[in-house]
Amino acid sequence: MDRLPFNGDRWQSSLQWQPTDPQQQRFQQLYEAILAANQQVNLTRITTPEDFWEKHLWDSLQGVAPWLSDPQASATGLKVVDIGTGGGFPGLPVALVFPHWAIALMDATRKKLTALESVCESLGIANVSFLPQRAEQVAHQPTHREAYDLALLRAVGPVNTCAEYALPLLKPEGQAILYRGQWSSEEEAGLKAILPRLGGKLRSVRSQTTPLTQGVRHNVVLTKVERTPDKFPRLPGIPAKTPLV
Ligand code: SAH
């Protein structure tokens, strides 16, 4: 099986952090297990060691960079939900690096989550749980509504759709990190216009360049400042089909 690059200097210069040897071994195990599962279920098209390193490992972890370089914060047990985790990104690399966090991996496609369950079982990843449902349903269940410190969303649709999925799940003061590629002032204006209706606020937009291929990344960080009205998220399918404007 191909070896992932270590790229310690690239981690260090971009995120002021680098994996320990045991963490690097866990990354290698994750890579091998995801590729094996990918034979049965379509989890990812990113399969070469360099691509996997940059687009799955590095990219998943750059979104939580503020916690990586803060040992005290990473020792705190956060409740995290990865909405639309697909092949387990960003949730699985985050689970490996933050063993004290409890990560719920959510995806509407049950067979992807079943495959991830086997991956986690074979690797002994214990700080994860599985929610094979749509965000619009989970967010109305009392055990999940306003229950999370942190929501992560990568590649699950327009930014206003992501905000509608994430904010109802957050505790007051909780944060959502929306992993985006390009980011425009129009998108930002459109997002700011709807956040008050969801009880959210734009906290920051951080930009990053991917270390191997110089791709553009933005992390759009939302904070929950007020309770989200019960009518959100709207019925399944509506937030994606008709994002709030
Ligand atoms: N986050 C992963 C996968 C992105 S693909 C990555 O970045 O690699 C988008 C995933 O979101 C798909 O697996 C899809 O099933 C899931 N998804 C889309 N809408 C959803 C919803 N409303 N609730 C839960 N999962 C959803």
CSV table of C-alpha atoms and ligand atoms in Angstrom, one decimal:
chain,number,residue,atom,x,y,z
A,1,MET,CA,0.0,0.0,0.0
A,2,ASP,CA,1.2,3.5,-0.8
A,3,ARG,CA,2.7,5.6,1.9
A,4,LEU,CA,1.3,9.0,2.7
A,5,PRO,CA,3.8,11.8,2.8
A,6,PHE,CA,4.7,13.2,6.2
A,7,ASN,CA,5.2,16.8,5.2
A,8,GLY,CA,6.1,18.0,8.7
A,9,ASP,CA,7.4,21.3,7.4
A,10,ARG,CA,4.2,21.9,5.4
A,11,TRP,CA,2.0,21.3,8.4
A,12,GLN,CA,4.2,23.5,10.5
A,13,SER,CA,4.4,26.5,8.2
A,14,SER,CA,0.7,26.5,7.4
A,15,LEU,CA,-0.9,25.5,10.7
A,16,GLN,CA,1.9,25.8,13.3
A,17,TRP,CA,1.3,22.2,14.1
A,18,GLN,CA,2.5,18.8,13.0
A,19,PRO,CA,1.4,15.2,13.7
A,20,THR,CA,3.2,13.0,16.1
A,21,ASP,CA,4.5,9.7,14.8
A,22,PRO,CA,1.5,7.8,16.3
A,23,GLN,CA,-0.9,10.3,14.6
A,24,GLN,CA,0.9,9.8,11.3
A,25,GLN,CA,0.4,6.0,11.7
A,26,ARG,CA,-3.3,6.6,12.4
A,27,PHE,CA,-3.5,8.7,9.2
A,28,GLN,CA,-1.9,5.9,7.2
A,29,GLN,CA,-4.3,3.4,8.7
A,30,LEU,CA,-7.2,5.7,7.9
A,31,TYR,CA,-6.0,6.1,4.3
A,32,GLU,CA,-5.7,2.4,3.8
A,33,ALA,CA,-9.1,1.7,5.4
A,34,ILE,CA,-10.9,4.4,3.4
A,35,LEU,CA,-9.4,3.1,0.1
A,36,ALA,CA,-10.4,-0.4,1.0
A,37,ALA,CA,-14.0,0.6,1.8
A,38,ASN,CA,-14.1,2.7,-1.4
A,39,GLN,CA,-14.0,-0.6,-3.4
A,40,GLN,CA,-17.5,-1.3,-2.1
A,41,VAL,CA,-19.1,2.1,-1.6
A,42,ASN,CA,-18.3,5.3,-3.4
A,43,LEU,CA,-16.7,7.4,-0.6
A,44,THR,CA,-14.1,9.5,-2.4
A,45,ARG,CA,-12.5,10.2,-5.8
A,46,ILE,CA,-9.3,11.4,-4.0
A,47,THR,CA,-7.1,8.4,-3.8
A,48,THR,CA,-3.4,9.2,-4.5
A,49,PRO,CA,-1.2,9.7,-1.4
A,50,GLU,CA,-0.5,13.3,-2.2
A,51,ASP,CA,-4.1,14.2,-3.0
A,52,PHE,CA,-5.4,12.4,0.1
A,53,TRP,CA,-2.8,14.2,2.2
A,54,GLU,CA,-3.7,17.6,0.9
A,55,LYS,CA,-7.4,17.5,0.1
A,56,HIS,CA,-8.6,15.2,2.9
A,57,LEU,CA,-6.1,15.3,5.8
A,58,TRP,CA,-4.6,18.8,5.6
A,59,ASP,CA,-7.9,20.4,4.4
A,60,SER,CA,-10.0,18.7,7.1
A,61,LEU,CA,-7.6,19.9,9.8
A,62,GLN,CA,-6.9,23.4,8.6
A,63,GLY,CA,-10.6,24.2,9.4
A,64,VAL,CA,-9.8,23.5,13.1
A,65,ALA,CA,-6.4,25.2,13.1
A,66,PRO,CA,-7.2,27.5,16.1
A,67,TRP,CA,-7.6,24.3,18.3
A,68,LEU,CA,-4.6,22.5,16.9
A,69,SER,CA,-2.1,24.9,18.3
A,70,ASP,CA,-3.9,25.2,21.7
A,71,PRO,CA,-3.3,22.2,23.8
A,72,GLN,CA,-5.7,23.4,26.5
A,73,ALA,CA,-8.6,23.8,24.0
A,74,SER,CA,-7.9,20.4,22.5
A,75,ALA,CA,-8.1,18.7,25.9
A,76,THR,CA,-11.6,20.1,26.4
A,77,GLY,CA,-14.4,17.6,25.5
A,78,LEU,CA,-16.3,19.3,22.7
A,79,LYS,CA,-19.4,17.9,21.1
A,80,VAL,CA,-19.0,18.1,17.3
A,81,VAL,CA,-21.2,17.3,14.4
A,82,ASP,CA,-19.9,16.8,10.8
A,83,ILE,CA,-22.9,17.4,8.6
A,84,GLY,CA,-22.7,15.6,5.3
A,85,THR,CA,-19.5,13.8,6.2
A,86,GLY,CA,-19.5,11.6,3.0
A,87,GLY,CA,-16.3,9.6,3.1
A,88,GLY,CA,-15.7,10.9,6.7
A,89,PHE,CA,-14.3,14.4,6.0
A,90,PRO,CA,-13.6,16.6,7.8
A,91,GLY,CA,-14.9,14.5,10.8
A,92,LEU,CA,-12.5,11.5,10.8
A,93,PRO,CA,-9.2,13.3,10.7
A,94,VAL,CA,-10.5,15.6,13.4
A,95,ALA,CA,-11.6,12.6,15.5
A,96,LEU,CA,-8.1,11.1,15.2
A,97,VAL,CA,-6.3,14.3,16.3
A,98,PHE,CA,-8.8,15.3,19.1
A,99,PRO,CA,-9.5,12.1,21.0
A,100,HIS,CA,-11.3,14.1,23.7
A,101,TRP,CA,-13.9,15.4,21.3
A,102,ALA,CA,-17.1,13.4,20.6
A,103,ILE,CA,-17.8,13.6,16.8
A,104,ALA,CA,-21.1,12.7,15.3
A,105,LEU,CA,-20.8,11.8,11.6
A,106,MET,CA,-24.0,12.7,9.8
A,107,ASP,CA,-25.0,11.8,6.3
A,108,ALA,CA,-28.2,11.3,4.5
A,109,THR,CA,-26.8,8.3,2.6
A,110,ARG,CA,-27.0,5.3,4.9
A,111,LYS,CA,-24.6,3.1,3.0
A,112,LYS,CA,-21.8,5.6,3.3
A,113,LEU,CA,-22.2,5.7,7.1
A,114,THR,CA,-22.4,2.0,7.3
A,115,ALA,CA,-19.0,1.8,5.5
A,116,LEU,CA,-17.6,4.5,7.8
A,117,GLU,CA,-18.8,2.4,10.8
A,118,SER,CA,-16.7,-0.5,9.6
A,119,VAL,CA,-13.7,1.7,9.0
A,120,CYS,CA,-14.0,3.1,12.6
A,121,GLU,CA,-14.5,-0.3,14.1
A,122,SER,CA,-11.5,-1.7,12.3
A,123,LEU,CA,-9.3,1.2,13.4
A,124,GLY,CA,-10.7,1.3,16.9
A,125,ILE,CA,-11.8,4.9,16.6
A,126,ALA,CA,-14.1,5.2,19.6
A,127,ASN,CA,-14.9,8.9,19.8
A,128,VAL,CA,-17.4,8.9,16.9
A,129,SER,CA,-21.1,8.2,16.5
A,130,PHE,CA,-23.2,7.8,13.4
A,131,LEU,CA,-26.3,9.7,12.3
A,132,PRO,CA,-27.6,8.2,9.0
A,133,GLN,CA,-30.3,10.9,8.5
A,134,ARG,CA,-30.8,14.3,6.9
A,135,ALA,CA,-29.8,17.4,8.8
A,136,GLU,CA,-33.3,18.8,8.4
A,137,GLN,CA,-34.6,15.8,10.5
A,138,VAL,CA,-31.8,15.5,13.1
A,139,ALA,CA,-32.0,19.2,13.9
A,140,HIS,CA,-35.7,18.8,15.1
A,141,GLN,CA,-34.9,16.0,17.4
A,142,PRO,CA,-34.7,17.1,21.1
A,143,THR,CA,-31.4,15.2,21.8
A,144,HIS,CA,-29.7,16.9,18.9
A,145,ARG,CA,-31.2,20.4,18.7
A,146,GLU,CA,-28.9,23.0,20.4
A,147,ALA,CA,-26.7,20.1,21.5
A,148,TYR,CA,-23.3,20.8,19.7
A,149,ASP,CA,-20.4,23.0,20.4
A,150,LEU,CA,-19.1,22.8,16.9
A,151,ALA,CA,-20.6,22.0,13.5
A,152,LEU,CA,-18.3,21.2,10.5
A,153,LEU,CA,-19.6,21.3,6.9
A,154,ARG,CA,-17.5,20.7,3.8
A,155,ALA,CA,-19.0,20.6,0.3
A,156,VAL,CA,-22.7,20.3,1.3
A,157,GLY,CA,-24.1,23.0,-0.8
A,158,PRO,CA,-24.7,26.8,-0.9
A,159,VAL,CA,-23.6,28.7,2.1
A,160,ASN,CA,-27.1,29.7,3.2
A,161,THR,CA,-28.2,26.1,3.0
A,162,CYS,CA,-25.3,25.1,5.3
A,163,ALA,CA,-26.2,27.9,7.8
A,164,GLU,CA,-29.8,26.6,7.9
A,165,TYR,CA,-28.6,23.0,8.6
A,166,ALA,CA,-26.0,24.0,11.2
A,167,LEU,CA,-27.3,26.8,13.4
A,168,PRO,CA,-30.3,24.8,14.9
A,169,LEU,CA,-27.9,22.1,16.0
A,170,LEU,CA,-25.6,24.5,17.9
A,171,LYS,CA,-25.6,25.3,21.6
A,172,PRO,CA,-25.7,29.1,22.3
A,173,GLU,CA,-22.2,30.4,21.7
A,174,GLY,CA,-21.5,27.3,19.5
A,175,GLN,CA,-19.6,27.7,16.3
A,176,ALA,CA,-20.1,26.4,12.7
A,177,ILE,CA,-17.1,26.1,10.4
A,178,LEU,CA,-18.1,26.2,6.8
A,179,TYR,CA,-15.3,24.9,4.6
A,180,ARG,CA,-15.4,26.8,1.3
A,181,GLY,CA,-13.2,27.2,-1.7
A,182,GLN,CA,-13.6,30.5,-3.4
A,183,TRP,CA,-15.4,33.2,-1.4
A,184,SER,CA,-16.9,36.4,-2.7
A,185,SER,CA,-18.3,39.6,-1.2
A,186,GLU,CA,-21.7,38.8,-2.8
A,187,GLU,CA,-21.8,35.5,-0.9
A,188,GLU,CA,-20.8,37.2,2.3
A,189,ALA,CA,-23.5,39.9,1.9
A,190,GLY,CA,-26.1,37.2,1.1
A,191,LEU,CA,-25.1,35.2,4.2
A,192,LYS,CA,-25.0,38.2,6.5
A,193,ALA,CA,-28.5,39.1,5.4
A,194,ILE,CA,-30.1,35.8,6.5
A,195,LEU,CA,-28.1,35.0,9.7
A,196,PRO,CA,-30.2,37.0,12.1
A,197,ARG,CA,-33.2,34.9,11.2
A,198,LEU,CA,-31.4,31.8,12.2
A,199,GLY,CA,-29.9,33.3,15.4
A,200,GLY,CA,-26.4,33.4,13.9
A,201,LYS,CA,-23.7,35.9,13.4
A,202,LEU,CA,-20.7,35.9,11.0
A,203,ARG,CA,-17.6,35.7,13.3
A,204,SER,CA,-14.8,35.5,10.8
A,205,VAL,CA,-13.6,34.4,7.4
A,206,ARG,CA,-10.2,32.9,7.3
A,207,SER,CA,-8.3,32.2,4.1
A,208,GLN,CA,-5.7,29.5,3.5
A,209,THR,CA,-3.7,28.2,0.5
A,210,THR,CA,-3.4,24.4,0.1
A,211,PRO,CA,0.3,23.5,0.6
A,212,LEU,CA,0.9,21.3,-2.4
A,213,THR,CA,-1.2,22.7,-5.2
A,214,GLN,CA,-1.9,26.3,-4.0
A,215,GLY,CA,-5.7,26.0,-4.0
A,216,VAL,CA,-7.9,28.6,-2.4
A,217,ARG,CA,-9.7,27.8,0.8
A,218,HIS,CA,-11.9,29.9,3.1
A,219,ASN,CA,-13.3,29.0,6.4
A,220,VAL,CA,-16.5,30.9,7.1
A,221,VAL,CA,-17.0,30.8,10.9
A,222,LEU,CA,-20.5,31.4,12.3
A,223,THR,CA,-21.5,31.8,16.0
A,224,LYS,CA,-24.9,31.2,17.5
A,225,VAL,CA,-25.9,34.3,19.3
A,226,GLU,CA,-29.7,33.6,19.8
A,227,ARG,CA,-32.0,30.6,19.8
A,228,THR,CA,-33.0,29.5,16.3
A,229,PRO,CA,-36.7,29.7,15.7
A,230,ASP,CA,-38.4,26.3,15.7
A,231,LYS,CA,-39.4,26.6,12.0
A,232,PHE,CA,-35.8,26.1,11.0
A,233,PRO,CA,-34.5,24.0,9.3
A,234,ARG,CA,-37.4,23.9,6.9
A,235,LEU,CA,-38.8,20.6,5.6
A,236,PRO,CA,-36.3,18.1,4.0
A,237,GLY,CA,-35.0,19.3,0.7
A,238,ILE,CA,-36.3,22.9,1.0
A,239,PRO,CA,-33.1,24.4,2.4
A,240,ALA,CA,-31.1,23.1,-0.6
A,241,LYS,CA,-33.7,23.7,-3.2
A,242,THR,CA,-34.7,27.2,-2.0
A,243,PRO,CA,-31.9,28.6,0.2
A,244,LEU,CA,-33.0,31.5,2.4
A,245,VAL,CA,-32.5,34.9,0.8
B,1,SAH,N1,-18.0,16.4,3.5
B,1,SAH,C1,-17.5,15.4,2.6
B,1,SAH,C2,-18.6,15.0,1.6
B,1,SAH,C3,-19.2,16.0,0.7
B,1,SAH,S1,-20.4,15.4,-0.5
B,1,SAH,C4,-16.3,16.0,1.9
B,1,SAH,O1,-16.1,17.2,1.9
B,1,SAH,O2,-15.6,15.2,1.3
B,1,SAH,C5,-21.9,15.9,0.3
B,1,SAH,C6,-22.4,14.9,1.3
B,1,SAH,O3,-23.5,15.5,2.0
B,1,SAH,C7,-23.0,13.7,0.6
B,1,SAH,O4,-22.5,12.5,1.2
B,1,SAH,C8,-24.5,13.8,0.9
B,1,SAH,O5,-25.1,12.5,1.1
B,1,SAH,C9,-24.5,14.6,2.2
B,1,SAH,N2,-25.7,15.5,2.4
B,1,SAH,C10,-26.2,16.4,1.5
B,1,SAH,N3,-27.3,17.0,2.0
B,1,SAH,C11,-27.5,16.5,3.3
B,1,SAH,C12,-28.4,16.7,4.3
B,1,SAH,N4,-29.4,17.6,4.1
B,1,SAH,N5,-28.3,16.1,5.4
B,1,SAH,C13,-27.3,15.2,5.6
B,1,SAH,N6,-26.4,14.9,4.7
B,1,SAH,C14,-26.5,15.5,3.5
